[in-house]
XYZ file of C-alpha atoms in Angstrom:
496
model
C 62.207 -5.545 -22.469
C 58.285 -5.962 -21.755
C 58.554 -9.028 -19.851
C 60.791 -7.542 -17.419
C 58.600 -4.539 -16.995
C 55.660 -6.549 -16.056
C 57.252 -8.628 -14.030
C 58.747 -5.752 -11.955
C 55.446 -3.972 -10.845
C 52.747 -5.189 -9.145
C 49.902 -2.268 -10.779
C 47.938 -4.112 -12.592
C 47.462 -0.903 -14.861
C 51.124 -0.145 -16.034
C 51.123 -4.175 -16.958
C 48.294 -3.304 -19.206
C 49.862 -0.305 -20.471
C 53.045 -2.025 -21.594
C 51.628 -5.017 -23.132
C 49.215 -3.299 -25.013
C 51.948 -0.858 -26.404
C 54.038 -4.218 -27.590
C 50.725 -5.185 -29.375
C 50.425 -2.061 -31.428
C 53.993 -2.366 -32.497
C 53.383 -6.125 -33.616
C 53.145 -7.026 -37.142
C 50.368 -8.969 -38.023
C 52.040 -12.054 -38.305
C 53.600 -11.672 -34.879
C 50.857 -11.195 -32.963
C 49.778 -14.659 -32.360
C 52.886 -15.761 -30.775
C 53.646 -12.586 -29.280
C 50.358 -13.047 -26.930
C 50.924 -16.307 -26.446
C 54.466 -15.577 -25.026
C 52.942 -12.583 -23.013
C 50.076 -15.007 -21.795
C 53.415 -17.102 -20.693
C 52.645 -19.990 -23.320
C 53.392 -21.966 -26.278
C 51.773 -21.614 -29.610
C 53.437 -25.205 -30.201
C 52.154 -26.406 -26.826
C 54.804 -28.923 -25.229
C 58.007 -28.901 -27.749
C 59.610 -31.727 -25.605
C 62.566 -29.584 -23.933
C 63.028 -29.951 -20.413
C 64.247 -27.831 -17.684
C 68.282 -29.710 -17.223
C 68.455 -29.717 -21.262
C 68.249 -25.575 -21.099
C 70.412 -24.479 -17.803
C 72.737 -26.509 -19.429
C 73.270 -24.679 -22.538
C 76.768 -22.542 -22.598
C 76.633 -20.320 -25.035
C 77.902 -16.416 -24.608
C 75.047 -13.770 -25.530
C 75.049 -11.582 -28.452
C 76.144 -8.458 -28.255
C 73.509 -7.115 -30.053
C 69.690 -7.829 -30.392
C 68.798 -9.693 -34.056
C 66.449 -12.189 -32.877
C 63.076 -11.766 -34.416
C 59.934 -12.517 -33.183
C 59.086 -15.076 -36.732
C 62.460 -16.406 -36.639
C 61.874 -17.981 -32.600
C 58.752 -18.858 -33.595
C 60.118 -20.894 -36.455
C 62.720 -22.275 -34.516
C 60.535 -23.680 -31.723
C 57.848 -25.218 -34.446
C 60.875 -26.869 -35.549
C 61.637 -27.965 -32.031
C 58.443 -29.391 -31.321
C 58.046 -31.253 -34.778
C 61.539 -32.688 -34.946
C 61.247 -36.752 -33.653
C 62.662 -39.926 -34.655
C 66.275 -40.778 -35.332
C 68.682 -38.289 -35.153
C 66.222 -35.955 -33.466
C 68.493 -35.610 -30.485
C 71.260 -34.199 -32.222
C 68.675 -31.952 -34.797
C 67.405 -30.539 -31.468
C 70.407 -29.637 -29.497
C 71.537 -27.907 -32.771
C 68.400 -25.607 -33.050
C 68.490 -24.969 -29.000
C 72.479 -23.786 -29.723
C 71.999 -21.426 -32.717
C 69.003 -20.279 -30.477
C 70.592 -19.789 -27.924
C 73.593 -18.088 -29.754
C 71.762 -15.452 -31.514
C 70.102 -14.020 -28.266
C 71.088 -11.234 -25.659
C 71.336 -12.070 -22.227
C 67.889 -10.784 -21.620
C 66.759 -12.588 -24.282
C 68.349 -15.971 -22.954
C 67.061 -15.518 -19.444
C 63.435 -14.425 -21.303
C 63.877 -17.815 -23.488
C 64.348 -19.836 -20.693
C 61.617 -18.713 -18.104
C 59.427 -19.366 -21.504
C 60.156 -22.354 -22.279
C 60.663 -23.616 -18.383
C 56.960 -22.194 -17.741
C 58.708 -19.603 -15.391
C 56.128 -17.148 -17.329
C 52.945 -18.939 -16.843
C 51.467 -16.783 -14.286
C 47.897 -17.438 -14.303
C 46.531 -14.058 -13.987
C 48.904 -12.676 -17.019
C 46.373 -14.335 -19.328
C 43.468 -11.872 -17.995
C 46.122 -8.696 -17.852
C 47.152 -9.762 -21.654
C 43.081 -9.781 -22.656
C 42.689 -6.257 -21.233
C 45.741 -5.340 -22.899
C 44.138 -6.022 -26.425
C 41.314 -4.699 -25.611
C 43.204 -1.005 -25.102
C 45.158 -1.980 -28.422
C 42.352 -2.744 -30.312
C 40.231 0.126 -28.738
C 37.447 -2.092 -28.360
C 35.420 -2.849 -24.947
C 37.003 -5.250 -23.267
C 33.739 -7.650 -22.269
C 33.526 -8.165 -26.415
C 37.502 -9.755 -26.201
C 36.918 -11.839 -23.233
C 33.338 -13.154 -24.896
C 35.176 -13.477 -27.921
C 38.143 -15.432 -26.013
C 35.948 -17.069 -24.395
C 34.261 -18.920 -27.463
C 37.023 -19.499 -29.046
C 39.326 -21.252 -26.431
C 42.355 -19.221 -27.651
C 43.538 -16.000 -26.705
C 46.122 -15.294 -29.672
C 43.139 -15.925 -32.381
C 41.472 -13.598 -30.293
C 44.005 -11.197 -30.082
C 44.761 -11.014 -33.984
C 40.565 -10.840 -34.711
C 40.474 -7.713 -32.300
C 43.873 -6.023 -33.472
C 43.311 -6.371 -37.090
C 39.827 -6.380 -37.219
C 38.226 -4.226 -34.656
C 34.685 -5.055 -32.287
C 33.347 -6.407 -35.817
C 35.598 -8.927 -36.034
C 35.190 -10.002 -32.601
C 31.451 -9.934 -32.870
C 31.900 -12.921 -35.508
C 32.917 -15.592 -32.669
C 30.059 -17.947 -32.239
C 29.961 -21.157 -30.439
C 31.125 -23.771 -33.121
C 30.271 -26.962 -32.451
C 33.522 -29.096 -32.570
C 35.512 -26.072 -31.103
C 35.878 -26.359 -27.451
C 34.819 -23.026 -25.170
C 36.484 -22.016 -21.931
C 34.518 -23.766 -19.255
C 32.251 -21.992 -16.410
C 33.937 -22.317 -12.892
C 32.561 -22.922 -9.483
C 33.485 -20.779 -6.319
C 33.775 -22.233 -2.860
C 30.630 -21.357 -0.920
C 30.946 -20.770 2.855
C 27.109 -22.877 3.854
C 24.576 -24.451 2.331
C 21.527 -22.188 4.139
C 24.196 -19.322 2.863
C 23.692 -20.416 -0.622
C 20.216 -21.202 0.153
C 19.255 -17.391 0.925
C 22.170 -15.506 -1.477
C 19.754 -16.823 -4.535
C 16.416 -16.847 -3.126
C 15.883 -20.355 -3.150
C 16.351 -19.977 -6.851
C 18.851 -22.839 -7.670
C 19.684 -26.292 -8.700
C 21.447 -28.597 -5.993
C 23.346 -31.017 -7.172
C 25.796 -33.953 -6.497
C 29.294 -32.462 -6.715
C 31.036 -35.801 -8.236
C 34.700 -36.741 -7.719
C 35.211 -36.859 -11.326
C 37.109 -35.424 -14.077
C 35.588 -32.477 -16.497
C 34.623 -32.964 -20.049
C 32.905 -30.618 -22.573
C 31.244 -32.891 -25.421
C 30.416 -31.899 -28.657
C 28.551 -33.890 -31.619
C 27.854 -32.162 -35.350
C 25.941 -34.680 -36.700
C 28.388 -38.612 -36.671
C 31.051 -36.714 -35.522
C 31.551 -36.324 -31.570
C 34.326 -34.879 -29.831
C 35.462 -34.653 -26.157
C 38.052 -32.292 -24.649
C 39.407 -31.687 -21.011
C 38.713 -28.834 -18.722
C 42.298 -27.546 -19.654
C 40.736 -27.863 -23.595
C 42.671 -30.835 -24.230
C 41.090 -33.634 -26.978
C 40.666 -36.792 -25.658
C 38.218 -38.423 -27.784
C 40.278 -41.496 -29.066
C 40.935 -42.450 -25.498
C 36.948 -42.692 -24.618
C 34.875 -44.725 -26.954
C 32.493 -45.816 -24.546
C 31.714 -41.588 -23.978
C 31.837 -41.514 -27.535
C 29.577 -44.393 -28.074
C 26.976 -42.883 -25.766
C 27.016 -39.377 -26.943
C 26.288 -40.589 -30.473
C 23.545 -42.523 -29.757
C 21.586 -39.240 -28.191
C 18.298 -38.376 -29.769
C 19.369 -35.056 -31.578
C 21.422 -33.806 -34.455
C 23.642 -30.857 -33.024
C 24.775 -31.083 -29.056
C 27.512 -29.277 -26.707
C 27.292 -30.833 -23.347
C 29.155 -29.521 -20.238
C 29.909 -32.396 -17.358
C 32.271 -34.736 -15.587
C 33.146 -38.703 -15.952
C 33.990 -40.901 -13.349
C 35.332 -44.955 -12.666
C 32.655 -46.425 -10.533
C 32.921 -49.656 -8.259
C 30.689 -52.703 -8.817
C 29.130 -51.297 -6.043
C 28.422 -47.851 -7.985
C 30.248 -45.727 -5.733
C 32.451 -43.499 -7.063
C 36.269 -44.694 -7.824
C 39.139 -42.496 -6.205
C 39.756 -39.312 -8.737
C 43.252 -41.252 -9.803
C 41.843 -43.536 -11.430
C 39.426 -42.049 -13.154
C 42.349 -39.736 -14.414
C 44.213 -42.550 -15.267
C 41.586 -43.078 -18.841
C 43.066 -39.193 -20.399
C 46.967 -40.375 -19.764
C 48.652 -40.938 -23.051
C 50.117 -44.124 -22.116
C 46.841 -46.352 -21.262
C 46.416 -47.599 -17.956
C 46.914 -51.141 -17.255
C 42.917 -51.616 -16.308
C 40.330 -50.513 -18.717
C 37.909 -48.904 -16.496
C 35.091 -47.899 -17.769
C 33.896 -44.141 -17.242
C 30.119 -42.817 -16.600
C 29.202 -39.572 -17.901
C 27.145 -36.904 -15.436
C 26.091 -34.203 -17.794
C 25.197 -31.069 -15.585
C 25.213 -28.396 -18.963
C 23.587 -27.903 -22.300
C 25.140 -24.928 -24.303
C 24.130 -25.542 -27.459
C 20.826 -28.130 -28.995
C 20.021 -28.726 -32.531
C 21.327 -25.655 -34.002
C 20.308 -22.951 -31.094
C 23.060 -21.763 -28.734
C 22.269 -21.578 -25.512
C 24.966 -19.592 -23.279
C 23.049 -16.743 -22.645
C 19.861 -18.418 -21.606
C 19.419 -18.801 -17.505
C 20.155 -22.292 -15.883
C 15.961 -23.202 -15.950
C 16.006 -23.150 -20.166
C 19.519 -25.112 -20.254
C 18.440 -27.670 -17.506
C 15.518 -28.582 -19.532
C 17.093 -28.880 -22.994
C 19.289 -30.957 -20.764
C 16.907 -33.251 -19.516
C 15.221 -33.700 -23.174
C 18.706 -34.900 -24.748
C 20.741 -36.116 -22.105
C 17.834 -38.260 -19.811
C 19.052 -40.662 -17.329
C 22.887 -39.151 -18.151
C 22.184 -35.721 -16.627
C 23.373 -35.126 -12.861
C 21.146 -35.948 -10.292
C 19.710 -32.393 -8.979
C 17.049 -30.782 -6.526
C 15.303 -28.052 -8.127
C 14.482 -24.750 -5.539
C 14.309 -27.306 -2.659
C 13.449 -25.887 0.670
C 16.418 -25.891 3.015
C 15.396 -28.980 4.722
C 15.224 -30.800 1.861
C 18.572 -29.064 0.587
C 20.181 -30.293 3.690
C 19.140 -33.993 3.381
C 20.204 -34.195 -0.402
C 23.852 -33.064 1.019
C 23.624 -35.924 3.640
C 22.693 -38.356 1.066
C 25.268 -37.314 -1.284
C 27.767 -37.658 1.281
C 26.740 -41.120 1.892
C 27.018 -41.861 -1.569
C 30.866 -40.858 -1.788
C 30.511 -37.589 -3.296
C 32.338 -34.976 -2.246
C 29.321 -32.489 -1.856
C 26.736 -30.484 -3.850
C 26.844 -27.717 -5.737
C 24.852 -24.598 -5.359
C 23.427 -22.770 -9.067
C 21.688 -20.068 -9.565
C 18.863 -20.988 -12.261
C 18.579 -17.321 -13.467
C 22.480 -17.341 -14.429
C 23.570 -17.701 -18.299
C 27.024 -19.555 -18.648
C 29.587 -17.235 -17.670
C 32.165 -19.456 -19.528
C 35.889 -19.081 -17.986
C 34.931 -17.262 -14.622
C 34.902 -18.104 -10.883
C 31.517 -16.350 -10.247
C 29.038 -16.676 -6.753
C 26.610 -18.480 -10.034
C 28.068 -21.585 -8.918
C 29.050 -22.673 -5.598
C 30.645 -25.550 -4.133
C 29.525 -26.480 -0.911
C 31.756 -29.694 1.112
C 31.981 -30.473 4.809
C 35.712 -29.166 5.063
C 37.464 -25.986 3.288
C 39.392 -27.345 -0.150
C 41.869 -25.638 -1.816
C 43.658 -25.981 -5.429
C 47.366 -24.488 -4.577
C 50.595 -25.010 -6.391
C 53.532 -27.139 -4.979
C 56.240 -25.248 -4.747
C 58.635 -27.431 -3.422
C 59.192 -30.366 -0.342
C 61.175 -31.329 1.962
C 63.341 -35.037 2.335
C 61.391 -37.026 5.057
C 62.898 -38.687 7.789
C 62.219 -42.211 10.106
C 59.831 -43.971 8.061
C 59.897 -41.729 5.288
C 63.753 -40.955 4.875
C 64.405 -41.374 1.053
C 61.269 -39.821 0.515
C 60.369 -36.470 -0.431
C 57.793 -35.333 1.659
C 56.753 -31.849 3.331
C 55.016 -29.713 1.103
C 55.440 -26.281 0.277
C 52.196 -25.182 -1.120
C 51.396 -21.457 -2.832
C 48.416 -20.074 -3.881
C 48.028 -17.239 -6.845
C 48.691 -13.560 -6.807
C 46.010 -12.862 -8.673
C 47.709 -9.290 -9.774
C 50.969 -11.331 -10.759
C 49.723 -14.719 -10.821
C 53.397 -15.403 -9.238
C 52.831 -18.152 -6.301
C 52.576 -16.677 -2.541
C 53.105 -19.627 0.076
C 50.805 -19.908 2.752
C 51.771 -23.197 4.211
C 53.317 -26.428 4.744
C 51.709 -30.142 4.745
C 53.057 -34.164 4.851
C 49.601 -34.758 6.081
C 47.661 -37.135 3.692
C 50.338 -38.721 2.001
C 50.238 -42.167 1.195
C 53.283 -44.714 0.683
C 52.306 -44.607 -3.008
C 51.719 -40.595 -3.173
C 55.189 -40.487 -1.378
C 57.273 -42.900 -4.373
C 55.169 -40.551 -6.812
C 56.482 -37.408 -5.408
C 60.118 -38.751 -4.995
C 59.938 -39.553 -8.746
C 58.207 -37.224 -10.560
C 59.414 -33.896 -8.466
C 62.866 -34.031 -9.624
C 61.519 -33.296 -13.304
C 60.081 -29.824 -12.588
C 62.834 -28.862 -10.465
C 63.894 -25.355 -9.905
C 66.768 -25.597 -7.474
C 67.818 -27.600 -3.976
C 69.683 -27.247 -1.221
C 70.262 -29.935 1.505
C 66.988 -30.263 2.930
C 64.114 -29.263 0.001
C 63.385 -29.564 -3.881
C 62.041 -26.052 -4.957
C 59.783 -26.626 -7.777
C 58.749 -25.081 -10.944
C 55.080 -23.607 -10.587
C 53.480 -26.090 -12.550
C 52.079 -28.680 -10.053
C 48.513 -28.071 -8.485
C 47.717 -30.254 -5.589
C 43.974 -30.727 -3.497
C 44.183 -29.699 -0.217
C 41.458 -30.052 2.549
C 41.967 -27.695 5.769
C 40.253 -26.537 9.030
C 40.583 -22.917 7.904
C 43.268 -20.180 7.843
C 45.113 -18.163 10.520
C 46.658 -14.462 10.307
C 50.545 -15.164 10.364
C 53.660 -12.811 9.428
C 55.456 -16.322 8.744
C 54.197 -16.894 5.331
C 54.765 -13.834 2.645
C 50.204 -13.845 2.476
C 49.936 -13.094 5.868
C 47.963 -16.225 6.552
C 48.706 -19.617 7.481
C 46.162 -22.317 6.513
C 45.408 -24.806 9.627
C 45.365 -28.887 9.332
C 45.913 -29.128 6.043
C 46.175 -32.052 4.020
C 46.444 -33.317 0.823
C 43.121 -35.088 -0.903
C 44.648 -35.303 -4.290
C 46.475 -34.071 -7.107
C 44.828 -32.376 -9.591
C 46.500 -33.465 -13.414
C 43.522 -32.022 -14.472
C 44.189 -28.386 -13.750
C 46.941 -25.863 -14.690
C 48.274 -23.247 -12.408
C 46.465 -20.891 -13.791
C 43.483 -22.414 -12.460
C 44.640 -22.779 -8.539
C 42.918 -20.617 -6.131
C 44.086 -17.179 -5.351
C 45.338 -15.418 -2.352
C 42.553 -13.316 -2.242
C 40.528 -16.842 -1.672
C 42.765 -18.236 1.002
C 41.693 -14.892 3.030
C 38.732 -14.910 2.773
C 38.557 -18.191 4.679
C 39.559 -15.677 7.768
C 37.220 -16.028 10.678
């Protein structure tokens, strides 16, 4: 089986070399769900079936392979569409005959697919070089082309049934949401400073949540940084956007709650506006647009940061991100005072001759805070004791292979958790658990945590060879998917 093939090397190469064989031997109607399940996701997205429901299921493996790729898919768009009375019953039905009709391989694959055992961060990037060898097309043209259009299978069937032509169609369509550009951390501000010449924008680096806006005329839309539609849930970003001076607009920035004071609200809160349950307090968000990709018809991804600031400035006005533009380092270094004392967490460092490298961690944009932060995945923690016996506390925190994009832990921290953040993890751990034994919860991969530190240490305890030092947590991050935590590679580099 492919899936077992690339999960049992490490070469980067041989995973592309297997994946893209599957993909040639993929009808075309299988090809959209066969990257997706490569890429370690869903075509139907969440379909509602939990981890206990599937190690539960007791049914013998066929003997022989029939399973085909359209009849899973059809039985999990089933799955996710079935709701309302009697659905319980309807949906342990389709799991069984499911479950029934596949070899053990094809069980354990089924499970680590639907348990997001195969979301391994990385695999999407191995799976986009992979159709690029299928298709026999460059692979910069899929990765542009994914890039535009937010979805890797659409992007997969363009190239392998279609060629570069087909991929040279994706445009940025306003109303379609684009993989967002991605910051780095940088190690100083004068570092920054001299890497681009003193050719940048310095800006406030808000404790807020991402959004990507777009607005075709009456119509406005607003998605997540994970691509996820939240307009209904905004009206007052909705409100605002529509009332811009312009016809056509794709704006790139973050929201945040802000006191009566105007400082900035803790990043909870703010997240609490995109939950799908309402929160109890209607707070009301304030857009910081730092991005214009697109104005009245003219796309603008491939201009440098100068010609997108100022079509910024023209729509956006007083909604655009405060910003210092090629300051001198002293006056760098006082904006990063000042936006301390304002309760942001930093500033970030652009370079204003970089287009918008949409979906990459490039040195274009740096983030620049008093202390080291890392995203890392929880990967499990352990039952307090004294004050916090009954609580699960101790965490075991990972950060990505970014060969495997399996987890590789590099540390433990209970520093920085609150009596609330400890009831949250006792509750809401148990539902992406893996497996226990007396002392710890080992977790699925699919939590990403915030985690401030003094720096990192060589250490043979830890499977990276590094330990971090004083960590603890700042936040959770609901906002992000594993995919998106920082890599080993990263964690290093933070070596002395």
């Amino acid at each position: 089986m492919a899936s077992e093939t690339v999960r049992a090397t490490r070469s980067r190469k041989t995973k592309i070399a297997v994946l893209s064989g599957l993909l040639t031997t993929a009808a075309p109607d299988e090809l959209a769900p066969v990257v997706a399940w490569a890429s370690g996701e869903l075509p139907q997205g969440r379909i509602g079936t939990g981890w206990r429901t599937l190690t539960t299921l007791d049914h013998p493996p066929a003997p022989v392979a029939t399973l085909t790729v359209a009849a899973v898919h059809a039985a999990l768009t089933e799955l996710a569409g079935t709701s309302g009375a009697g659905s319980a019953a309807r949906r342990k039905e389709l799991l069984a005959a499911l479950w029934s009709a596949a070899t053990a391989d094809e069980q354990g694959f089924l499970l680590r697919l639907l348990t997001g055992e195969l979301r391994q961060g990385a695999l999407t990037a191995v799976v986009a070089e992979a159709v690029a060898v299928a298709a026999e097309v460059p692979p910069d043209l899929v990765r542009r082309a994914y890039m535009l259009s937010g979805r890797l299978p659409v992007t997969a069937v363009a190239a392998l049934t279609g060629g570069a032509a087909a991929l040279a169609e994706f445009r940025l369509e306003v109303g379609r949401p684009i993989q967002p550009m991605l910051a780095s951390p940088g190690a100083t501000l004068d570092e920054a400073m001299t890497e681009f010449a003193g050719e940048v924008s310095v800006e406030h680096k808000l404790d807020g949540a991402r959004i990507q806006v777009h607005r075709d005329g009456d119509r406005v839309r607003i998605f997540t940084r994970t691509l996820r539609e939240i307009t209904a849930r905004v009206p007052e970003l909705v409100e605002l956007v529509a009332g811009l001076d312009c016809t056509s607009v794709v704006l790139d920035g973050e929201t945040l709650a802000l006191t009566d004071a105007g400082r900035p609200r803790p990043f909870q809160e703010t997240m609490s506006r995109f939950a799908e349950v309402s929160s109890t307090r209607e707070l009301l968000l304030h857009p910081y647009f730092f991005d214009c990709l697109h104005l009245d018809g003219r796309d603008l991804l491939d201009a440098p940061l100068s010609e997108r600031r100022a079509a910024l400035t023209r729509v956006a006005g007083e909604h655009t991100i405060p910003a210092l533009l090629r300051p001198d380092a002293e006056a760098a270094a006082e904006y990063f005072d000042a936006a301390l004392a304002a309760g942001h967490e930093g500033v970030m460092i652009k370079s204003l001759t970089a287009p918008y490298a949409a979906g990459r961690r490039g040195r274009a944009w740096q983030k620049i805070k008093p202390t080291h932060t890392l995203d890392l995945i929880v990967l499990g923690a352990e039952w307090g004791y004294g004050r916090r016996t009954g609580y699960l506390s101790n965490l075991h925190l990972g950060a990505r292979d970014p060969e495997t994009g399996e987890p590789v832990m590099v540390g433990k921290t209970f520093k920085g958790l609150t009596d609330a953040l400890l009831q949250w993890q006792t509750t809401e751990f148990p539902r992406h658990e893996r497996s226990r034994d007396q002392h710890t919860v080992y977790l699925w991969p699919e939590l990403v945590v915030e985690i401030a530190l003094d720096g990192v240490q060589v250490s043979p305890r830890y499977p990276g060879g590094v330990a971090l030092r004083f960590a603890r947590v700042v936040r959770y991050r609901p906002d992000k998917e594993p995919a998106e935590a920082d890599t080993i590679d990263t964690v290093r580099a933070l070596l002395p």
